[in-house]
Amino acid sequence: MTSRARVRAPELVGAGGWLNTGGKELTLADFRGKITVLDFWTFCCINCLHVLDELRELEEKHRDTVVIVGVHSPKFVHEADHQAVVDAVARYEVHHPVLDDPALATWKQYAVRAWPTLVVIDPEGYVVAQHAGEGHAHAIERLVEELEAEHAAKGTLRRGDGPYVPPEPTAGDLKFPGKAVRLPSGNFLVADSGHHSLVELAEDGETVVRRIGDGQRGLVDGTSPRFSEPQGLALLPQGHPYDVVVADTVNHALRGVRLADGSVTTLAGTGRQWWQGSATEGPAPEVDLSSPWDVAWFDGEVWIAMAGVHQLWAYDPATGTVRVAAGTTNEGLVDGPVGEAWFAQPSGLAVSADGERLWVADSETSALRFVSGGAVHTAVGTGLFDFGHRDGAAEQALFQHPLGVTVLPDGSVAVADTYNHALRRFDPASGEVSTLATDLREPSGAVLVDGDLVVVESARHRLTRLRLPEEAVRVESVAHRTRRAATEVAPGAFRLDVVFEAPSGQKLDERYGPSTRLLVSSTPPELLVSGAGADSALSRELVLSGEVAEGVLHVSAMAASCDDDPEIEYPACHVHQQDWGVPVKLVADGARRLPLVLAGME
């Protein structure tokens, strides 16, 4: 049995209370005898959504010994709204108890630094492991099997059902719809994400004409297809064998739909999630994708908002190939040539009337950006940590996690400002931002119809038709920053350590070169006097500037571990990866070392 550290787990506290428990308030004592996995998540975070899917198999396989507890820890102000958390738990089919922790009380008690973070607590109430980022499900399953054997022998393992109580299902034709397009017939095709299907609605936006998909998660082609949380839709020009391309988000795939008979074909993606080291171009059915969120026909190809890796990709129907079109996989807001720019969960796409500009809703930076002339530009937004609802000059205007963009007849852009429950407008001619409508509920996209906008109100499960107002709606300006407290650090020499312990039975495999990678940068760039850039070592000496009062350290780490058994000819390998954005404040007596746990215990 592997020797491991034992730290008493702090109590679980959250002002929002518990979900999925039938109204019961829980404490750590309720989980005694079970192996408990705390999943610190927030519903804006694509990596958190990936982990929810990673955990589903573990949750089912070990349901009599393991309890997964979601600890919802908000980044955006909207995510601290209890009803929004209730909606998110239903939207993403979370089938375990969730603690709503709007003030980050439990987050602080467990010294969490990033979304997502997983903490494993043994049946006696001790923390035995912590994992940040994605790719840890296999390691946690190995640890669970060890803990099951250990505590069964000690008599401290309690088998049986956990405390999960499913909520009452809600009826309706739509469930958390994502995007919509208007068909040549005048009808609407809607990505009915919560029902894992597409729905064709009549011109009234309400009457169901037909449903494509049987409502069950899956990756099945043909005339009885299955999807998994589809989001974006794009009409293809005439002459293509398929009429509509679908961003089938959780299947990590693009699907083609023939409207004549409703048949579906997988055009791109393998069903597996893209990881660092995977192919970035090639025959589309052989290349892994990562949470495609929207699609648009631009410059002769289908461009893809690849939210899962913070990039834009392109699919060429003529050659049947895909490629990276813009972005580096680094998360942030950096403009410049398409191969050097940074995005952060691009989630909405729209093409200007002249076809020269691709507008992008870059959700995690709360930004409106565009691709033109081989470069990426920012129209509105400043970065990962500033957001709000403020109109006026674009340089100071603020959005909050927008998911959709729509080009208007005058060349301006309507923005589905999702977490502000608003529809906003940016006018490139004047450089001004205004508000078109409020009192929507998590709008995620909009379709232009005869001068009106039909808005996808995702959290109201409906399409809503709005007449474009002649005057902007006046709103009280608000500005916010991410709620996490800054870490106090000292200027000068500074050590960064990423903690990684290979899972039991595995090792770092260096046979074909380094199996770890560390990328460090900062906002502002002047914060780092030295130490920025990429290298293979997971520890690095930095020098922090004494001329900068505060900023953000951006750290991206990856480690690949493989089976440690010489008898296995082809050992299974797994990638663990995480991006941290650590707000820091420089003070003379601050810390001179920053440990970040990728996997293991500090």
XYZ file of C-alpha atoms in Angstrom:
602
model
C 0.000 0.000 0.000
C 1.359 3.405 -0.977
C 2.276 5.656 1.947
C 0.501 9.011 1.717
C 0.120 12.225 3.701
C -2.984 12.592 5.876
C -4.432 16.041 6.488
C -7.762 16.500 8.253
C -10.351 17.808 5.779
C -11.916 21.198 6.645
C -15.699 21.398 6.950
C -17.785 22.171 3.852
C -19.418 25.602 4.152
C -21.342 27.559 1.525
C -23.810 30.414 1.948
C -25.878 29.166 -0.991
C -26.570 25.803 0.631
C -26.860 22.382 -0.962
C -28.346 21.216 -4.253
C -29.288 17.683 -5.318
C -29.852 16.523 -1.727
C -33.634 16.785 -1.471
C -33.269 19.879 0.710
C -30.949 18.283 3.269
C -27.954 20.241 4.562
C -24.857 18.045 4.604
C -21.603 18.050 6.563
C -18.410 16.031 6.250
C -19.789 13.667 8.872
C -22.416 12.563 6.342
C -19.632 11.275 4.083
C -17.735 9.338 6.754
C -17.056 5.821 5.521
C -17.152 6.949 1.878
C -14.361 8.066 -0.408
C -15.248 11.688 -1.144
C -14.059 13.604 -4.198
C -14.534 17.362 -3.984
C -14.825 18.969 -7.415
C -14.168 22.727 -7.182
C -15.788 24.132 -10.305
C -17.538 27.116 -11.794
C -19.951 26.860 -14.680
C -18.233 29.369 -16.987
C -15.082 27.246 -17.081
C -14.717 24.883 -20.040
C -12.064 22.854 -18.224
C -14.535 22.346 -15.363
C -17.105 21.052 -17.828
C -14.520 18.642 -19.218
C -13.889 17.324 -15.700
C -17.623 16.831 -15.098
C -17.596 14.504 -18.107
C -14.365 12.803 -17.016
C -15.920 11.964 -13.647
C -19.135 10.401 -14.988
C -17.609 6.931 -15.477
C -15.902 6.978 -12.065
C -19.162 8.093 -10.464
C -21.087 5.217 -12.010
C -18.460 2.498 -11.534
C -17.840 3.225 -7.822
C -21.264 4.557 -6.875
C -21.485 2.426 -3.686
C -18.137 3.631 -2.266
C -17.508 7.079 -3.796
C -19.396 10.339 -3.321
C -18.521 13.196 -5.644
C -19.376 16.606 -4.195
C -19.360 19.635 -6.446
C -18.210 22.802 -4.685
C -19.374 25.649 -6.893
C -16.886 28.511 -6.551
C -17.791 31.494 -8.786
C -15.515 33.595 -10.953
C -18.125 35.973 -12.381
C -20.698 37.912 -10.361
C -23.523 36.141 -12.203
C -22.160 32.784 -11.044
C -22.741 33.833 -7.427
C -26.490 33.993 -8.153
C -28.039 30.904 -6.575
C -30.630 30.424 -9.331
C -27.847 30.512 -11.919
C -26.114 27.676 -10.064
C -29.402 25.729 -9.959
C -29.706 26.231 -13.727
C -26.104 25.157 -14.342
C -26.502 21.963 -12.315
C -29.533 21.078 -14.442
C -27.936 22.235 -17.717
C -24.847 20.046 -17.305
C -26.673 17.054 -15.794
C -24.705 17.056 -12.557
C -25.791 13.882 -10.753
C -24.190 14.427 -7.343
C -24.589 16.837 -4.413
C -23.412 20.395 -5.051
C -22.458 22.959 -2.413
C -23.111 26.535 -3.552
C -20.188 28.555 -2.129
C -20.656 32.112 -3.490
C -18.200 33.694 -1.027
C -15.467 31.104 -1.767
C -15.369 30.072 1.907
C -14.622 26.392 1.265
C -12.349 27.289 -1.668
C -10.180 29.283 0.781
C -10.245 26.576 3.480
C -8.849 24.063 0.979
C -6.298 26.591 -0.404
C -7.578 26.089 -3.951
C -5.914 28.255 -6.597
C -7.567 27.248 -9.857
C -10.654 25.882 -11.568
C -11.039 22.942 -11.745
C -9.434 21.364 -8.679
C -10.195 17.882 -7.323
C -9.564 16.934 -3.694
C -9.803 13.316 -2.488
C -10.877 12.649 1.131
C -10.557 9.154 2.576
C -13.333 7.382 4.544
C -11.877 8.630 7.841
C -12.067 12.281 6.796
C -8.460 12.966 5.752
C -7.348 14.721 2.552
C -5.081 12.323 0.681
C -4.662 13.945 -2.759
C -5.235 17.104 -4.739
C -5.334 17.457 -8.520
C -5.669 20.667 -10.547
C -6.855 20.747 -14.137
C -7.885 17.957 -16.486
C -6.818 14.395 -17.206
C -6.785 13.027 -13.658
C -9.740 10.624 -13.744
C -7.540 7.556 -14.264
C -5.256 8.584 -11.374
C -8.207 9.156 -9.054
C -9.701 5.793 -10.012
C -6.400 4.073 -9.156
C -6.361 5.890 -5.797
C -10.012 4.973 -5.177
C -9.228 1.283 -5.720
C -6.352 1.488 -3.225
C -8.535 3.283 -0.674
C -11.334 0.746 -1.126
C -8.955 -2.128 -0.385
C -7.271 -0.339 2.526
C -10.447 0.739 4.293
C -12.348 -2.458 3.601
C -9.535 -4.271 5.445
C -9.698 -1.748 8.304
C -13.480 -1.906 8.512
C -13.801 1.844 7.844
C -15.417 1.602 4.394
C -19.195 2.046 4.211
C -20.909 0.762 1.086
C -24.341 1.805 -0.127
C -26.158 4.658 -1.809
C -24.888 8.202 -1.462
C -26.847 11.362 -0.550
C -27.733 12.368 -4.137
C -31.412 13.150 -4.682
C -32.347 14.054 -8.286
C -34.357 17.256 -8.751
C -37.804 17.269 -10.297
C -37.557 17.226 -14.120
C -38.852 20.224 -16.040
C -41.071 19.830 -19.097
C -40.779 21.851 -22.300
C -39.932 21.626 -25.986
C -36.528 23.265 -25.423
C -34.022 22.776 -22.600
C -31.113 25.202 -22.358
C -30.928 25.855 -26.126
C -27.548 27.040 -27.386
C -27.668 28.664 -30.837
C -30.147 28.958 -33.702
C -30.113 29.622 -37.446
C -32.872 30.609 -39.824
C -33.454 28.069 -42.570
C -34.252 28.978 -46.202
C -37.854 27.930 -45.502
C -38.186 30.645 -42.846
C -38.205 28.108 -40.037
C -35.576 28.009 -37.276
C -33.157 25.212 -36.489
C -32.217 25.269 -32.801
C -29.437 23.430 -30.981
C -31.496 22.006 -28.113
C -28.443 21.395 -25.961
C -30.181 20.084 -22.856
C -32.119 17.530 -24.899
C -29.007 16.496 -26.918
C -30.803 17.139 -30.188
C -31.740 19.675 -32.856
C -35.256 21.080 -33.125
C -36.832 22.678 -36.163
C -39.351 25.338 -35.156
C -41.895 27.025 -37.398
C -41.614 30.728 -38.275
C -43.382 31.628 -35.026
C -40.342 30.330 -33.132
C -42.544 28.112 -30.963
C -44.243 25.346 -32.940
C -42.155 22.184 -33.206
C -41.921 20.912 -36.792
C -39.538 18.025 -36.103
C -36.741 16.873 -33.848
C -33.400 15.522 -35.093
C -31.951 13.256 -32.412
C -33.638 10.994 -29.880
C -32.736 13.014 -26.780
C -30.063 10.629 -25.495
C -26.351 11.449 -25.277
C -24.334 9.720 -27.960
C -22.323 9.985 -31.154
C -24.518 8.201 -33.674
C -24.909 9.054 -37.354
C -27.739 8.313 -39.780
C -31.439 9.077 -39.655
C -31.689 8.175 -35.950
C -28.768 10.303 -34.748
C -27.501 11.210 -31.302
C -25.678 14.324 -30.118
C -24.154 15.462 -26.824
C -24.905 19.059 -25.843
C -24.743 20.570 -29.355
C -24.243 24.337 -29.474
C -23.297 26.172 -32.678
C -24.959 25.903 -36.097
C -23.982 27.247 -39.512
C -25.647 27.064 -42.915
C -23.390 25.874 -45.723
C -23.513 27.478 -49.184
C -25.495 25.644 -51.818
C -23.703 22.814 -53.569
C -22.457 21.031 -50.454
C -23.803 17.567 -49.577
C -24.925 18.851 -46.158
C -27.045 21.907 -45.401
C -25.999 22.618 -41.817
C -22.843 22.085 -39.793
C -23.285 21.496 -36.045
C -20.729 22.073 -33.283
C -21.449 18.918 -31.268
C -19.708 20.229 -28.195
C -19.391 17.380 -25.693
C -18.789 14.859 -28.482
C -15.818 17.018 -29.594
C -17.081 16.732 -33.165
C -18.553 18.548 -36.149
C -21.678 16.975 -37.594
C -23.270 17.572 -40.982
C -27.078 17.607 -41.329
C -29.029 17.022 -44.533
C -32.356 18.764 -44.050
C -34.230 16.774 -46.681
C -34.259 13.621 -44.573
C -32.680 14.723 -41.273
C -29.694 12.439 -41.737
C -26.498 13.238 -39.831
C -22.849 12.478 -40.629
C -19.758 13.113 -38.504
C -17.533 15.443 -40.534
C -14.679 16.097 -38.106
C -13.475 14.754 -34.786
C -13.004 11.293 -33.348
C -15.191 11.687 -30.273
C -12.034 12.046 -28.183
C -10.893 15.296 -26.610
C -7.778 16.996 -28.029
C -4.732 17.064 -25.729
C -1.344 18.721 -26.034
C 0.678 16.673 -28.508
C -2.348 15.640 -30.571
C -2.492 16.432 -34.285
C -3.405 20.017 -35.193
C -4.244 19.357 -38.834
C -5.082 16.500 -41.142
C -8.026 14.408 -42.364
C -10.957 15.741 -40.350
C -12.374 12.378 -39.124
C -8.936 11.441 -37.735
C -8.155 14.629 -35.762
C -9.308 15.124 -32.165
C -11.235 18.323 -31.373
C -11.986 20.005 -28.027
C -15.415 21.425 -27.173
C -16.305 23.203 -30.433
C -18.832 25.840 -29.347
C -19.783 27.676 -32.540
C -19.252 27.521 -36.295
C -19.411 30.037 -39.164
C -18.754 29.998 -42.912
C -15.798 32.357 -43.416
C -13.264 32.703 -46.208
C -14.358 29.495 -47.924
C -14.178 27.269 -44.844
C -16.145 26.424 -41.713
C -14.404 28.272 -38.877
C -14.766 26.741 -35.444
C -14.742 28.433 -32.044
C -12.725 25.715 -30.309
C -13.530 26.752 -26.749
C -11.760 23.793 -25.140
C -8.288 24.833 -26.335
C -8.757 28.617 -26.704
C -8.301 28.598 -30.474
C -10.098 29.007 -33.776
C -9.876 26.051 -36.153
C -11.067 25.676 -39.752
C -12.714 22.769 -41.554
C -12.467 22.632 -45.357
C -15.387 20.629 -46.809
C -13.684 20.452 -50.208
C -10.657 18.558 -48.887
C -12.212 17.061 -45.744
C -9.421 18.443 -43.572
C -9.158 20.517 -40.397
C -6.402 22.813 -39.153
C -5.638 25.367 -36.473
C -6.511 28.791 -37.893
C -5.747 31.128 -34.968
C -4.531 30.949 -31.385
C -1.791 29.163 -29.476
C -3.789 27.216 -26.791
C -2.578 29.792 -24.225
C -5.545 31.367 -22.436
C -5.725 35.141 -22.376
C -6.208 38.260 -24.467
C -3.282 38.865 -26.828
C -3.747 40.400 -30.275
C -1.486 40.044 -33.293
C -0.898 37.594 -36.155
C -3.308 34.655 -36.052
C -0.513 32.238 -35.133
C 0.515 34.285 -32.089
C -2.807 35.530 -30.680
C -4.354 34.245 -27.454
C -8.061 33.580 -26.901
C -10.030 32.465 -23.839
C -12.942 30.152 -24.608
C -14.135 31.661 -27.884
C -17.840 30.823 -27.948
C -19.611 32.838 -30.635
C -18.854 33.629 -34.301
C -20.401 35.899 -36.940
C -19.197 37.137 -40.333
C -19.479 40.739 -41.537
C -21.681 41.425 -44.559
C -18.662 41.982 -46.812
C -17.085 38.714 -45.625
C -13.893 40.487 -44.584
C -14.204 40.186 -40.818
C -14.972 37.274 -38.467
C -16.381 38.540 -35.167
C -15.637 36.480 -32.054
C -17.311 36.459 -28.641
C -14.322 35.596 -26.438
C -16.211 34.610 -23.322
C -13.621 34.248 -20.537
C -12.030 37.622 -21.347
C -15.523 39.168 -21.640
C -14.347 40.526 -24.974
C -15.532 41.191 -28.507
C -12.740 40.436 -30.971
C -12.356 39.933 -34.699
C -10.145 38.240 -37.276
C -9.230 40.267 -40.340
C -6.243 40.442 -42.651
C -4.440 37.530 -41.020
C -4.511 39.075 -37.553
C -6.636 39.103 -34.411
C -7.899 42.410 -33.006
C -9.856 43.368 -29.884
C -12.786 45.773 -30.168
C -14.008 45.590 -26.541
C -12.408 43.938 -23.506
C -9.198 44.044 -21.474
C -8.487 40.539 -20.183
C -9.409 37.606 -17.979
C -10.148 39.494 -14.774
C -12.189 42.599 -15.672
C -15.876 42.478 -16.538
C -19.142 44.290 -15.897
C -21.938 46.178 -17.652
C -20.701 49.540 -18.880
C -21.649 51.346 -22.097
C -19.845 54.144 -23.910
C -16.462 54.248 -25.613
C -15.181 50.778 -26.454
C -11.902 51.384 -24.614
C -13.701 51.421 -21.267
C -16.866 49.409 -22.038
C -17.428 46.097 -20.245
C -19.243 42.820 -20.985
C -19.711 39.785 -18.729
C -18.988 36.422 -20.379
C -20.674 36.921 -23.784
C -21.486 33.787 -25.782
C -22.943 35.076 -29.039
C -22.499 37.667 -31.802
C -24.815 38.705 -34.652
C -24.041 41.178 -37.449
C -26.753 43.835 -37.877
C -27.826 45.461 -41.183
C -25.876 48.677 -40.514
C -22.622 46.781 -39.945
C -22.749 47.013 -36.165
C -22.627 43.904 -33.995
C -25.183 42.635 -31.483
C -23.548 40.811 -28.584
C -25.387 38.232 -26.474
C -23.969 39.486 -23.161
C -24.853 36.270 -21.416
C -24.035 36.861 -17.752
C -25.465 40.398 -17.856
C -28.773 38.982 -19.201
C -28.576 41.637 -21.901
C -28.261 42.248 -25.606
C -25.546 44.817 -26.333
C -24.409 46.603 -29.501
C -20.972 47.632 -30.721
C -20.765 50.154 -33.573
C -17.387 49.972 -35.353
C -18.035 53.334 -37.021
C -18.359 55.266 -33.750
C -16.441 52.907 -31.450
C -19.375 53.023 -29.021
C -21.068 50.263 -27.009
C -24.743 50.502 -26.044
C -27.441 48.279 -24.558
C -30.299 47.122 -26.790
C -32.287 45.053 -24.278
C -32.155 43.803 -20.712
C -34.219 41.347 -18.654
C -33.234 38.420 -20.840
C -32.046 35.208 -19.152
C -28.606 33.997 -20.193
C -28.949 34.875 -23.894
C -26.528 32.740 -25.904
C -27.165 33.819 -29.491
C -29.488 35.733 -31.808
C -30.800 35.515 -35.364
C -31.659 38.525 -37.550
C -35.189 38.237 -39.003
C -36.724 41.077 -41.045
C -34.978 43.746 -39.010
C -35.842 42.113 -35.680
C -33.662 39.890 -33.519
C -34.794 36.470 -32.380
C -32.787 35.851 -29.209
C -31.979 32.422 -27.787
C -32.850 32.838 -24.099
C -31.025 29.762 -22.918
C -32.029 29.791 -19.237
C -35.692 30.524 -20.144
C -35.695 27.649 -22.642
C -37.168 29.690 -25.479
C -36.661 31.988 -28.457
C -37.687 35.614 -27.870
C -38.334 38.075 -30.691
C -37.165 41.654 -30.094
C -37.683 44.732 -32.251
C -34.447 46.655 -32.479
C -34.958 49.856 -30.459
C -34.382 53.277 -31.982
C -32.659 54.405 -28.797
C -30.355 52.542 -26.457
C -31.550 51.335 -23.067
C -29.957 53.294 -20.244
C -28.354 51.099 -17.579
C -26.391 51.847 -14.452
C -22.714 51.117 -15.085
C -21.046 48.441 -12.987
C -17.502 47.140 -13.129
C -16.082 44.056 -11.438
C -12.877 42.121 -11.030
C -12.509 38.411 -10.355
C -13.304 37.737 -6.701
C -10.153 35.830 -5.745
C -7.806 37.563 -3.320
C -4.339 38.338 -4.642
C -1.342 36.378 -3.351
C 1.211 38.657 -1.710
C 4.663 38.046 -3.209
C 8.022 39.771 -2.841
C 9.791 41.509 -5.727
C 13.110 40.084 -6.840
C 14.153 36.440 -6.892
C 11.100 34.161 -6.753
C 10.648 30.395 -7.121
C 7.748 28.737 -8.894
C 7.176 25.040 -8.158
C 4.541 22.938 -9.904
C 3.973 19.859 -7.741
C 3.376 16.664 -9.694
C 3.422 13.082 -8.441
C 2.777 10.361 -11.001
C -0.220 8.151 -10.120
C 0.407 4.843 -8.415
C 1.824 2.342 -10.896
C 2.937 5.036 -13.339
C 6.025 7.132 -13.988
C 7.186 10.034 -16.097
C 8.328 8.442 -19.337
C 11.383 10.205 -20.768
C 12.192 7.644 -23.503
C 11.204 9.989 -26.313
C 12.113 13.297 -24.698
C 10.743 15.444 -21.854
C 7.319 14.405 -20.553
C 6.653 17.691 -18.738
C 6.168 21.248 -19.928
C 5.931 24.572 -18.105
C 4.952 27.863 -19.736
C 5.087 31.101 -17.728
C 4.015 34.633 -18.655
C 2.476 37.620 -16.902
C 0.057 40.504 -17.186
C 1.463 43.085 -17.477
C 4.519 41.598 -19.200
C 6.716 43.979 -17.170
C 5.877 42.001 -14.011
C 8.413 39.334 -15.044
C 11.948 40.631 -15.299
C 13.108 37.125 -16.168
C 11.753 33.594 -16.206
C 9.047 33.925 -18.867
C 8.713 31.349 -21.629
C 8.535 27.590 -22.038
C 10.751 24.824 -20.678
C 10.416 21.200 -19.615
C 11.265 21.571 -15.896
C 8.298 21.989 -13.519
C 10.260 24.353 -11.247
C 11.657 27.712 -12.291
C 13.493 30.672 -10.829
C 11.733 33.932 -11.681
C 12.592 37.571 -11.030
C 9.622 39.810 -10.257
C 9.768 43.535 -10.913
C 9.742 45.983 -8.029
C 8.218 48.603 -10.336
C 4.869 46.808 -10.727
C 2.342 46.964 -7.870
C 0.145 44.054 -8.947
C -0.525 41.717 -11.833
C -1.248 38.140 -12.839
C 1.134 35.220 -13.233
C -0.031 32.919 -16.034
C 1.238 29.375 -15.553
C 0.496 26.444 -17.850
C 1.784 22.995 -16.869
C 1.570 19.594 -18.528
C 2.861 16.188 -17.452
C 2.510 12.821 -19.191
C 2.712 9.660 -17.076
C 2.821 6.079 -18.354
C 2.437 2.584 -16.916
C 5.548 1.605 -14.941
C 5.733 -2.085 -15.834
C 8.555 -3.429 -18.038
C 6.329 -6.370 -19.005
C 3.888 -4.063 -20.803
C 5.053 -3.593 -24.399
C 2.775 -0.643 -25.118
C 2.210 1.188 -21.815
C -0.871 3.374 -21.469
C -0.011 7.046 -21.047
C -2.105 9.901 -19.689
C -1.766 13.665 -19.955
C -2.372 15.908 -16.926
C -2.642 19.628 -17.622
C -3.750 22.861 -16.018
C -3.610 26.613 -16.593
C -3.415 28.936 -13.605
C -3.973 32.679 -13.565
C -2.671 33.743 -10.156
C -3.396 37.362 -9.148
C -0.395 38.688 -7.237
C 0.311 41.813 -5.200
C 3.942 42.805 -4.728
C 4.951 43.693 -1.156
C 8.380 43.724 0.476
C 7.601 40.967 2.982
C 5.634 38.795 0.542
C 6.257 35.152 -0.278
C 9.304 34.174 -2.322
C 7.900 30.837 -3.457
C 4.658 29.842 -5.146
C 3.694 26.137 -5.063
C 0.979 25.035 -7.484
C -0.291 21.471 -7.172
C -0.898 19.726 -10.486
C -1.216 16.332 -8.788
C -0.214 15.140 -5.328
C 0.197 16.923 -2.010
C 2.347 19.957 -1.201
